[in-house]
Coordinates of C-alpha atoms and ligand atoms in Angstrom, one line a residue:
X1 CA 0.0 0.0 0.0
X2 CA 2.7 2.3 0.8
X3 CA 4.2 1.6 -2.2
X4 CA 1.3 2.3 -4.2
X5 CA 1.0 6.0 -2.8
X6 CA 4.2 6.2 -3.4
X7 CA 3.7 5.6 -7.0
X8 CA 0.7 7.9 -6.8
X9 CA 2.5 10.5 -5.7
X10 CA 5.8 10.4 -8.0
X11 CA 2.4 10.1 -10.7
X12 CA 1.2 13.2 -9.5
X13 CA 4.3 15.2 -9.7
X14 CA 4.7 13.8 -13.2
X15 CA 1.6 14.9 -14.1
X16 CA 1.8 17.9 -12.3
X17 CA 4.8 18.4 -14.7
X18 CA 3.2 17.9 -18.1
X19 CA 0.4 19.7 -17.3
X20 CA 2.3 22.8 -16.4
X21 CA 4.5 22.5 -19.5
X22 CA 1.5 22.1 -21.5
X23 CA 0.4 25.9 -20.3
X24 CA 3.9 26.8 -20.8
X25 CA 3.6 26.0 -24.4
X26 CA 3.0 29.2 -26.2
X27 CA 5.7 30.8 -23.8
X28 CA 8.7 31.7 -25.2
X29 CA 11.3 28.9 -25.5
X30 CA 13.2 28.4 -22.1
X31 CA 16.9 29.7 -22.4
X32 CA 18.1 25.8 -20.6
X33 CA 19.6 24.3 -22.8
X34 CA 21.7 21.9 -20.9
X35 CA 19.8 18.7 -23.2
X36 CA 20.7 20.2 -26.3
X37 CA 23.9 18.5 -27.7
X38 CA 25.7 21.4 -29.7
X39 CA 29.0 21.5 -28.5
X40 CA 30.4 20.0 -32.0
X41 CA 33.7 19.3 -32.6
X42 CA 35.5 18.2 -35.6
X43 CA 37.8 15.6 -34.8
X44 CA 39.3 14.8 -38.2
X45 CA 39.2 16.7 -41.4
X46 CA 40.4 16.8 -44.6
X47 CA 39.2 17.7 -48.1
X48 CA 37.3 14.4 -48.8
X49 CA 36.0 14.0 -45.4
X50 CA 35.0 14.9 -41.7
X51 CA 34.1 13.1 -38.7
X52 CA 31.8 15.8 -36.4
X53 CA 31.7 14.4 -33.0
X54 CA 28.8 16.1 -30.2
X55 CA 29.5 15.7 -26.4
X56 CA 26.5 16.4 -23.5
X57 CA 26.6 18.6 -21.3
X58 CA 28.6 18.0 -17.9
X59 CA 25.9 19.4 -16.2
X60 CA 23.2 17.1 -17.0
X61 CA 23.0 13.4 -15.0
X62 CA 23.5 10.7 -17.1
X63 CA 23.5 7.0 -15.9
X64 CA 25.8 6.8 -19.3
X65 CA 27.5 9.3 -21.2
X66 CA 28.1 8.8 -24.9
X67 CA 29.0 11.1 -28.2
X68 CA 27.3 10.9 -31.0
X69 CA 29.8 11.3 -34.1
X70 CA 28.6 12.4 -37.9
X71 CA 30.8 11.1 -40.5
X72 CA 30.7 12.8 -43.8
X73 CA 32.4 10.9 -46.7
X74 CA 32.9 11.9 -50.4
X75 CA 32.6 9.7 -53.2
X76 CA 35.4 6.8 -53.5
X77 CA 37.3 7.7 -49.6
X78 CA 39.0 5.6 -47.6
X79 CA 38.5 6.0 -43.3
X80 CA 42.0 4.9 -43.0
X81 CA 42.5 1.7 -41.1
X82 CA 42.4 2.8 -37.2
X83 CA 40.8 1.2 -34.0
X84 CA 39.1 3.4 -31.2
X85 CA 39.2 2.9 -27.3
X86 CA 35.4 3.1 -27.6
X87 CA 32.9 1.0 -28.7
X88 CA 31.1 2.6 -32.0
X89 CA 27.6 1.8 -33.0
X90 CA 27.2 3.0 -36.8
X91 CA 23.7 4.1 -38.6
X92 CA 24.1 4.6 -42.4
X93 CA 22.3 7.3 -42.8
X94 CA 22.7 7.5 -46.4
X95 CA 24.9 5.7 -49.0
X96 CA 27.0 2.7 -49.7
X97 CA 30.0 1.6 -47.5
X98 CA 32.3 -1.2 -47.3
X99 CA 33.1 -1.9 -43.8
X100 CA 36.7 -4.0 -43.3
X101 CA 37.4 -5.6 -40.1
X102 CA 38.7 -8.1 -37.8
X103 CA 36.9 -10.6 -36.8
X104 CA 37.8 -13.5 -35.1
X105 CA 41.3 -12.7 -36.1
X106 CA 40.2 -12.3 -39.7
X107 CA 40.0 -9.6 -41.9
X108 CA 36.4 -9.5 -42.4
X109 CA 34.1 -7.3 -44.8
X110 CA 30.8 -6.2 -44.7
X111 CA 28.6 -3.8 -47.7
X112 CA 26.3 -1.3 -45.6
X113 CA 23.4 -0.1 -47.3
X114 CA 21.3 3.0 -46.4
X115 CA 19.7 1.7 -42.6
X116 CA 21.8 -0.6 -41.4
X117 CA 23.2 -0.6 -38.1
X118 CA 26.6 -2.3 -37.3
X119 CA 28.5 -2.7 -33.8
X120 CA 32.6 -2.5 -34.0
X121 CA 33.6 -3.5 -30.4
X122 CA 36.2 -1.1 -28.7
X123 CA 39.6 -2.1 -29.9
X124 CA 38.7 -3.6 -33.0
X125 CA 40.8 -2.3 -36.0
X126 CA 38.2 -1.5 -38.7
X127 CA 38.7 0.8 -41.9
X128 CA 35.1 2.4 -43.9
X129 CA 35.3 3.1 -48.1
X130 CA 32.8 5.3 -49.7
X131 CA 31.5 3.0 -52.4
X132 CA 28.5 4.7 -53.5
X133 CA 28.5 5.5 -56.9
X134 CA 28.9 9.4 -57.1
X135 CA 27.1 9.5 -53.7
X136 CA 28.1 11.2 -50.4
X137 CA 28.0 8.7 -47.6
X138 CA 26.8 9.5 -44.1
X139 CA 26.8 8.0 -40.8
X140 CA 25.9 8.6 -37.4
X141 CA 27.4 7.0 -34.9
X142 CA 27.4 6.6 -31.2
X143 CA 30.6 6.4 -29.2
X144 CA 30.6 4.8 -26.4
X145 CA 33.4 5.5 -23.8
X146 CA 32.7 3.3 -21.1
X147 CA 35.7 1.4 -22.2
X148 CA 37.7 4.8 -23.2
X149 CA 41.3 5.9 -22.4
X150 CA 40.1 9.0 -19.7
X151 CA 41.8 11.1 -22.7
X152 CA 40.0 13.7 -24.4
X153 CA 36.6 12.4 -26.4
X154 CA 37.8 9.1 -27.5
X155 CA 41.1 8.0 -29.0
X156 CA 41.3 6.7 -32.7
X157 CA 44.5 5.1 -33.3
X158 CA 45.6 4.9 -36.8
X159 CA 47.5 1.7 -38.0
X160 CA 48.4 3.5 -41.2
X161 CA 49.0 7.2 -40.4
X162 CA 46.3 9.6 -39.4
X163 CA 45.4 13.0 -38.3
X164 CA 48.4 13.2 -36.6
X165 CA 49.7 12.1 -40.3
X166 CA 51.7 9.2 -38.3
X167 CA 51.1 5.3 -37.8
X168 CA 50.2 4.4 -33.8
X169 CA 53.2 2.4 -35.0
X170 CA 55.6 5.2 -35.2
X171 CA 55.7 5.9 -31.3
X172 CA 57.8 2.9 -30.8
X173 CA 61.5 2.6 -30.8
X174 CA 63.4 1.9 -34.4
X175 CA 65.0 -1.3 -33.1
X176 CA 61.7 -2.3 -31.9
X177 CA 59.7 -1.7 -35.5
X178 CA 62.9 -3.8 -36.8
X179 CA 62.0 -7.0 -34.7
X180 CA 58.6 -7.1 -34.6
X181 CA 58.7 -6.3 -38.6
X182 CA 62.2 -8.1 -39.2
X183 CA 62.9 -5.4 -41.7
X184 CA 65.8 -3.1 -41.7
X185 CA 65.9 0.3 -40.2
X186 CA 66.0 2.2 -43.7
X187 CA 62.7 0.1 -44.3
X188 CA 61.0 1.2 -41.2
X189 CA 61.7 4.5 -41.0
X190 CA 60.4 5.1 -44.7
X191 CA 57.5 3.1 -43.8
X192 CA 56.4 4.0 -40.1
X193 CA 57.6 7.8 -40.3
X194 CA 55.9 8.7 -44.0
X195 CA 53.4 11.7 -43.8
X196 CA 50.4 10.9 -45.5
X197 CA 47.1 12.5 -46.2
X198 CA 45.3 12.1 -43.5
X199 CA 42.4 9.6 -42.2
X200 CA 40.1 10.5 -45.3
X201 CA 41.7 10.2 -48.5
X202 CA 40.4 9.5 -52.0
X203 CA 41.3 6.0 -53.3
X204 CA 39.8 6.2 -56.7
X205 CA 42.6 7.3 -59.0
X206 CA 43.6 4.1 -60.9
X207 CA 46.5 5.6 -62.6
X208 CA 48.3 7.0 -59.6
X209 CA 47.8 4.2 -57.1
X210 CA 48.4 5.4 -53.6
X211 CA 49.8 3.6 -50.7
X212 CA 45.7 3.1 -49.8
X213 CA 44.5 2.5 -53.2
X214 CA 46.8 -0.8 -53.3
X215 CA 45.6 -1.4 -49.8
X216 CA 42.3 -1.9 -51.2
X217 CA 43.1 -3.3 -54.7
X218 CA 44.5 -5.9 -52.2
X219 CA 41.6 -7.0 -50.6
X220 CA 39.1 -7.3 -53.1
X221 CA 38.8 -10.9 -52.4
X222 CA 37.1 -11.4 -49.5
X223 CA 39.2 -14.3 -47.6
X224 CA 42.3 -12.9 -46.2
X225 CA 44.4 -16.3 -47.6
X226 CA 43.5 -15.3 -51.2
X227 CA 44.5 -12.1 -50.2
X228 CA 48.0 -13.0 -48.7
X229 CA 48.5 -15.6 -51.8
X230 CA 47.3 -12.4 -54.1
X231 CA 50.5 -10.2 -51.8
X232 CA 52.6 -13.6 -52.3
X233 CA 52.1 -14.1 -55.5
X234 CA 52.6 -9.6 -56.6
X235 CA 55.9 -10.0 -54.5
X236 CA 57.4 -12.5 -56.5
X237 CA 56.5 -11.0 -59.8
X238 CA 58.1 -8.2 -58.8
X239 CA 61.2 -9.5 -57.5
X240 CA 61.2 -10.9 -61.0
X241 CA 61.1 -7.5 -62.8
X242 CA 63.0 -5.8 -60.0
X243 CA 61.1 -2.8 -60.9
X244 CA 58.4 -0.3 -58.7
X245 CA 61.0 0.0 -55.3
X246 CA 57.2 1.6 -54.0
X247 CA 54.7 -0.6 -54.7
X248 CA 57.3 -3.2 -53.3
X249 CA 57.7 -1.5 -50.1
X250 CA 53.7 -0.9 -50.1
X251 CA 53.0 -4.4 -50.4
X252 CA 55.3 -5.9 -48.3
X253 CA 54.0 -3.5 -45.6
X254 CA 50.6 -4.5 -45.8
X255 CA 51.1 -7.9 -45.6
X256 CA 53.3 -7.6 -42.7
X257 CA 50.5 -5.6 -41.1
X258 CA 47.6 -7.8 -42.1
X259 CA 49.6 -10.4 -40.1
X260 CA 51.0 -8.5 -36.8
X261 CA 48.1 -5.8 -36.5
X262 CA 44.9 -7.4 -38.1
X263 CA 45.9 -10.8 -37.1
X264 CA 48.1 -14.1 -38.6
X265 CA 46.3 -15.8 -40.9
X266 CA 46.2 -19.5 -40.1
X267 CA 44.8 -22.9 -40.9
X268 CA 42.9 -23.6 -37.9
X269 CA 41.1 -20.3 -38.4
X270 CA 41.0 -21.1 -42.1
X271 CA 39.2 -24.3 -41.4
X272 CA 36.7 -23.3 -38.8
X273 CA 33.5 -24.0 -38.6
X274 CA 32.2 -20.5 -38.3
X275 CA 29.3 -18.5 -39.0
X276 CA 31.1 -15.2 -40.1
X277 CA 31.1 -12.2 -38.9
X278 CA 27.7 -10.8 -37.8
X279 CA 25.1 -9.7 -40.3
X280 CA 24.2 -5.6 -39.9
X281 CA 20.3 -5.0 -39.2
X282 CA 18.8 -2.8 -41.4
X283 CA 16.4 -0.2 -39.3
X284 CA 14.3 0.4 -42.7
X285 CA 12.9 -2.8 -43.1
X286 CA 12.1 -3.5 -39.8
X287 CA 8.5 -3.6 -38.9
X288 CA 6.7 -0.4 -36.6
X289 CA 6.3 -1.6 -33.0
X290 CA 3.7 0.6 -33.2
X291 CA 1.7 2.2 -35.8
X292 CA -1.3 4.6 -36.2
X293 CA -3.1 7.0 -38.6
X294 CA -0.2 9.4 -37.2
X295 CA 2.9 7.7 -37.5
X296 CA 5.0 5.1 -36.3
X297 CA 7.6 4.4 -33.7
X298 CA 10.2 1.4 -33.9
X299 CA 12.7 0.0 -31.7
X300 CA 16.2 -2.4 -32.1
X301 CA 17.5 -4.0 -28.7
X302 CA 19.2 -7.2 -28.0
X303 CA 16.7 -9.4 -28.1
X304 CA 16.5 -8.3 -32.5
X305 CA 19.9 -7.9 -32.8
X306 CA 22.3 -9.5 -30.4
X307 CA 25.8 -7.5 -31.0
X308 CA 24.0 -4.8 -29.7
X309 CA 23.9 -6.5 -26.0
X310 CA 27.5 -6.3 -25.4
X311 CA 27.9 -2.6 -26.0
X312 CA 24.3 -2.4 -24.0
X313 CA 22.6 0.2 -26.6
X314 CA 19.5 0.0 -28.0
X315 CA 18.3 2.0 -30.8
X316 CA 15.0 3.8 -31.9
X317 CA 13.2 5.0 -34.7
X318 CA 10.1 7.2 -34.8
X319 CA 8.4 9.4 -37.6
X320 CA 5.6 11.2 -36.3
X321 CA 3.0 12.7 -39.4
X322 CA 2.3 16.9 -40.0
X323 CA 1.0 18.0 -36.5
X324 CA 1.2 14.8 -34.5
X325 CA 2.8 14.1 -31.1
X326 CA 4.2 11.5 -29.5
X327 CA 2.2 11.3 -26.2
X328 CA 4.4 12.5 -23.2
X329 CA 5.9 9.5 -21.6
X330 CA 9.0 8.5 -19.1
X331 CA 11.6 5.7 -19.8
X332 CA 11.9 3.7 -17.3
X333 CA 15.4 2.4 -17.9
X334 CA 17.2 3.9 -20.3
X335 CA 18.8 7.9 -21.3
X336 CA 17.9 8.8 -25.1
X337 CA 20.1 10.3 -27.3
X338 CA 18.1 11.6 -30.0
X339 CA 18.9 13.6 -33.6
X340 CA 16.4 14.9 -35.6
X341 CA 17.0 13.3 -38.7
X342 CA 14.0 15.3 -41.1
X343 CA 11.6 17.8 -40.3
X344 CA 10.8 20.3 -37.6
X345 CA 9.0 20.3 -34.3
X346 CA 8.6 20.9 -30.7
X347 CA 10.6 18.7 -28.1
X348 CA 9.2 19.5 -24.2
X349 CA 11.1 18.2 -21.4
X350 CA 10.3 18.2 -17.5
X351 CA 12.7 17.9 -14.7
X352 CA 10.7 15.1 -12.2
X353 CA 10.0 17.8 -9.5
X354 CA 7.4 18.7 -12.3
X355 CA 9.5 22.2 -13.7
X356 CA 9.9 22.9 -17.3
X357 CA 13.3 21.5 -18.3
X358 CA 13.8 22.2 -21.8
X359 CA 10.8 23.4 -24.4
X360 CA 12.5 24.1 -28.0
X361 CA 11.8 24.2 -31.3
X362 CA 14.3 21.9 -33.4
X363 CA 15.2 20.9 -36.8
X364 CA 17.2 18.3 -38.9
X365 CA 20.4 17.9 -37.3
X366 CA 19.5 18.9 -33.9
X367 CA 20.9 16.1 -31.3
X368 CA 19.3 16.2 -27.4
X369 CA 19.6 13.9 -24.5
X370 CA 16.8 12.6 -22.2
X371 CA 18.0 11.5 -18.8
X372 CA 16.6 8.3 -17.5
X373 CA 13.1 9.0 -15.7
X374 CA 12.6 12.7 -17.1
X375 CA 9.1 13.1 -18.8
X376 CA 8.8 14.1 -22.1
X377 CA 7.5 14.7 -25.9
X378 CA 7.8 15.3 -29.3
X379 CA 5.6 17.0 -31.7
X380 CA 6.0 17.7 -35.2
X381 CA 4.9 21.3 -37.0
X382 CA 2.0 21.2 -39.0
X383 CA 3.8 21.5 -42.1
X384 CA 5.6 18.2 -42.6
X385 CA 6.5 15.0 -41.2
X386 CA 9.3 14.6 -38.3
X387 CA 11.7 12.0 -37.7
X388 CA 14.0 11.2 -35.9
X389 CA 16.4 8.3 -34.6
X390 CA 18.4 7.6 -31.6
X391 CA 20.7 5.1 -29.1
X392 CA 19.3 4.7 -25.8
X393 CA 21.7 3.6 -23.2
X394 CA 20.3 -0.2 -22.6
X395 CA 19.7 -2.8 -25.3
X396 CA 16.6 -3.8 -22.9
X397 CA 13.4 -3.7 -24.3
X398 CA 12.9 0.2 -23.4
X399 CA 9.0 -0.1 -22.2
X400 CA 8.1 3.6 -22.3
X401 CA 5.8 4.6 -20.1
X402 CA 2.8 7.1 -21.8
X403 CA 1.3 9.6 -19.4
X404 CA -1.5 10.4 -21.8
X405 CA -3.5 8.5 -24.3
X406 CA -5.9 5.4 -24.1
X407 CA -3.1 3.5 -23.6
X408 CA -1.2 5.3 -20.6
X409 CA -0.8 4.5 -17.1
X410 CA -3.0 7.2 -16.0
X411 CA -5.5 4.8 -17.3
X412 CA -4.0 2.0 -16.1
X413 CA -3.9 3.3 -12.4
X414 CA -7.4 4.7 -12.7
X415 CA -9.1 4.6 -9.2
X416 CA -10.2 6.5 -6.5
X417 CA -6.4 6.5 -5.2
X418 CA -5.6 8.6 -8.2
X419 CA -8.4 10.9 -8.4
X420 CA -7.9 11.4 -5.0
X421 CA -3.9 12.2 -5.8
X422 CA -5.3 14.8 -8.1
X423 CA -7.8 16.1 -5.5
X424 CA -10.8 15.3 -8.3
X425 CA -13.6 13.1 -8.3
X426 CA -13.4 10.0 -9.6
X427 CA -15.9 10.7 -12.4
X428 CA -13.7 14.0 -13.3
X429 CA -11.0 12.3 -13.5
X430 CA -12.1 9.3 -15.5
X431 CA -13.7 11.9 -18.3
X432 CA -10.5 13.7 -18.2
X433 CA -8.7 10.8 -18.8
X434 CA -10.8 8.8 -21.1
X435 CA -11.4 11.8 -23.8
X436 CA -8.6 11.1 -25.6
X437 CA -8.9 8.2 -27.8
X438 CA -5.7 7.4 -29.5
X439 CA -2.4 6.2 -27.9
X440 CA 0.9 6.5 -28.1
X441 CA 1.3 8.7 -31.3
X442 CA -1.6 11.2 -31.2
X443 CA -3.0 14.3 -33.2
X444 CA -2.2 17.5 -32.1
X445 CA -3.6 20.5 -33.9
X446 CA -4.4 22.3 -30.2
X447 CA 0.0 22.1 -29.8
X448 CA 1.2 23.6 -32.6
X449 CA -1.1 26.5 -34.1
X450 CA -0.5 27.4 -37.2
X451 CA 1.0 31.1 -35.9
X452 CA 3.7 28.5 -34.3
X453 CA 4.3 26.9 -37.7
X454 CA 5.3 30.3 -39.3
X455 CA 8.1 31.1 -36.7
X456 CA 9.2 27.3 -37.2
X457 CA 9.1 27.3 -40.8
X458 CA 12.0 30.6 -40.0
X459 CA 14.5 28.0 -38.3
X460 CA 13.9 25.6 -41.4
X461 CA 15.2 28.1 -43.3
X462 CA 18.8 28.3 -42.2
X463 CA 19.1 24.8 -40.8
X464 CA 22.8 24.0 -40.2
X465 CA 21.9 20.3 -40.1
X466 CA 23.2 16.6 -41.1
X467 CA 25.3 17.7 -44.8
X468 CA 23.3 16.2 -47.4
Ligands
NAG501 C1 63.9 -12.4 -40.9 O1 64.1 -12.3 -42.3 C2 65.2 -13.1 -42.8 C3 65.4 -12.9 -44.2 O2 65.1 -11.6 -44.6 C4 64.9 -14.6 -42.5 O3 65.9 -15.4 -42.9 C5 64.5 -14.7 -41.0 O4 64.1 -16.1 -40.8 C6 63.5 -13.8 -40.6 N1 63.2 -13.9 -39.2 C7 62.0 -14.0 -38.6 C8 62.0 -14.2 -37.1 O5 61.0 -14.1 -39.3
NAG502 C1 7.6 9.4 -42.6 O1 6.2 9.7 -42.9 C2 6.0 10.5 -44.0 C3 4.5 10.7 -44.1 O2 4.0 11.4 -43.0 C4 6.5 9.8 -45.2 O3 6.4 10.6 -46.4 C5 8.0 9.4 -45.1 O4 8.5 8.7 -46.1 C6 8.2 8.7 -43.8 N1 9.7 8.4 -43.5 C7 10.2 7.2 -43.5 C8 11.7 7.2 -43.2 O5 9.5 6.2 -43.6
NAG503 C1 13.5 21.3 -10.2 O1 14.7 20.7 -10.4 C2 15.6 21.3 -11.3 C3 16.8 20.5 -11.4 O2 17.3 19.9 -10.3 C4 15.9 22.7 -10.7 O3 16.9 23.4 -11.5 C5 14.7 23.5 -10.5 O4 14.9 24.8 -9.9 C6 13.6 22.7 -9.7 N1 12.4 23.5 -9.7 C7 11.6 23.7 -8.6 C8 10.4 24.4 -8.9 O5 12.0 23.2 -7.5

């Protein structure tokens, strides 16, 4: 019993809450902006790429912190062959990408279409190539540092040369490049101490093959032993014709790398019995978990997609029709980190002693947190559909508890122990509560006015959201 007034209570504060942001609707949008996510930082950078990386605010409690990173590639780049201290959780947001990595001590690779979702594990060396045809590639990612260094945002580090325009490899001593590689020192320091272009760089120029464009010529068989026999076989053609002193010296390096960074190719992992690396899930073919006449919300945790259990992440999807709202409701168990991936709306957020937290307008591009247990909604402007997409920080089923709606706890709870909460009659409550028909996603011409729409339709205008 106690528990249940408890419950009644915490209810009534909640409620308490939306109802006073509801009245504080048409007021002017609140200058806390702690939620918001726009402290953006470019991390890398060059002409053929960028990776965009957002951090939250210190301020706001989290039960986990994570970035979420936007990687912007140009036609036919290579993401230079790295590994993170972090696990990263990729969304192709738009394109084509071929994803190279290690798996199970094999080089592994993996084409990403528009929607799917991938997890590369924290250490994990992995490289990314543009391969839509004349098409801009982009992905969202999350980065996860539970696992991270304690350095700045998250370290990548390069096996090939990176921002830094050096291999992690050139930190170590000479003599010690010369063992592990059993090369001379003239070798290594050509090799290991080489500036290159950066961690984007364009790979399509067949005539003028760089160091990267052979790295990928390389592996355009799939199996890493065709590969090595490919290397093998290049190495003694060329010892025959004593010719190209660089494309030696680029081979030979990748196939000494292959083996001591990516892993030694071997017969026992050759003749496994295994099942390959894990498939990506694709978030656009995946049925609503819920549907109406005003959009549709979906969902990806463990339970659908398993390599999403180790990072713990889960991953939503909601597009909400012109004017419709998704009802206000609480997670339970999770934070949300949400972007705005079309459209524009409203986004209302209430701290749990019932005060307005955050009430903005926002836009394609726009990232914002939700702390665990914080009530809240979205509603898009009258003028066009919103969407939007996010990692929430538990690959649990997320369970969402509405606060409105025919499906809502409100209604669930309905009793004289609420109405009394409310200080109400019972009948008053119950017609309160039962006047709304639809659940979960709900139409909302009383939220945003068309006077509203106008001043949105401004922001649209000079959006400074996700490159296209
Ligand atoms: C190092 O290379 C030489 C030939 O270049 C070879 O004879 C020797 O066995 C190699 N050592 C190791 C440990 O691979
Ligand atoms: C979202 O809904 C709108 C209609 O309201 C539709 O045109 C659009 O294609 C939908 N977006 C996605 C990603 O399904
Ligand atoms: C509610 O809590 C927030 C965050 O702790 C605080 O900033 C705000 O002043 C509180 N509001 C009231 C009315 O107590």
């Amino acid at each position: 019993m106690a528990n249940r007034t408890t419950l009644l209570l915490f209810l009534f504060v909640l409620c308490h809450g939306v109802a006073l942001t509801m009245a504080l609707l048409e007021d002017e949008e609140s200058s806390n902006n702690l939620f918001m996510m726009h402290n953006s930082k470019i991390v890398v950078e060059t002409e053929f790429g960028e990776m965009r990386v957002l951090k939250s605010h210190r301020d706001v409690i989290l039960d986990r912190r994570m970035h979420i990173g936007f990687i912007t590639m140009e036609p036919k780049t290579l993401f230079v062959p790295q590994y993170l201290d972090s696990n990263l959780i990729i969304f192709i947001r738009r394109g084509e990408a071929k994803l190279g990595f290690i798996y199970d001590d094999e080089l592994a690779e993996k084409k990403l279409k528009t929607g799917d979702v991938y997890v590369i594990p924290a250490g994990s060396a992995f490289y990314l190539v543009n391969i839509g045809e004349g098409q801009r590639l982009n992905i969202i990612c999350s980065i996860d540092p539970s696992t991270h260094l304690g350095l700045d945002t998250f370290q990548s580090f390069y096996i090939g040369g990176g921002a830094k325009s050096h291999s992690v490899l050139s930190g170590f001593e000479s003599v010690i490049l010369e063992t592990a590689f059993n090369e001379s020192r003239t070798e290594i320091e050509q090799i290991f101490s080489a500036k290159l272009d950066g961690p984007f760089v364009y790979v399509g120029d067949s005539h003028a093959p760089s160091l990267w464009t052979k790295f990928l010529q390389l592996k355009n068989e799939d199996k890493v032993q065709h590969m090595k026999k490919m290397v093998q076989d290049q190495e003694e053609e060329e010892d025959d014709v004593d010719g190209g002193d660089e494309e030696k010296k680029t081979t030979k390096l990748w196939r000494k790398l292959l083996e001591t960074v990516f892993g030694k190719v071997n017969e026992k992992a050759r003749n496994k019995d295994t099942n390959g690396p894990p498939d990506s899930h694709n978030l656009y073919d995946k049925k609503p978990d819920f549907s109406n006449a005003y959009g549709w919300s979906k969902t990806l945790h463990g339970d659908d997609y398993h390599q999403l259990r180790k990072p713990d992440v889960g991953i939503f999807h909601v597009n909400l029709t012109a004017g419709s709202m998704l009802s206000p409701h609480v997670n339970p168990r999770a934070a949300e980190y949400c972007i705005v991936l079309r459209g524009y709306g409203k986004f209302q957020l209430v701290f749990p002693n019932g005060s307005n937290a955050m009430n903005i307008q926002i836009k394609a591009g726009d990232v914002f947190v939700v702390p665990r247990y914080f009530p809240f909604c979205q509603i898009a402007s009258r003028d066009g559909p919103l969407e939007f997409f996010g990692f929430s920080t538990s690959s649990r089923k997320n369970n969402p508890q509405f606060l409105a709606g025919s499906m809502s706890l409100l209604r669930t709870l309905m009793g004289p122990e609420l109405a009394a909460a409310f200080g109400v009659s019972e009948g008053t409550l119950r017609r309160a509560l039962d006047a709304q028909h639809e659940a979960v996603i709900l139409p909302s011409t009383w939220a945003a006015p068309p006077e509203n729409a106008g001043k949105m339709k401004k922001v649209h205008m000079s959006p400074k959201g996700i490159r296209t």
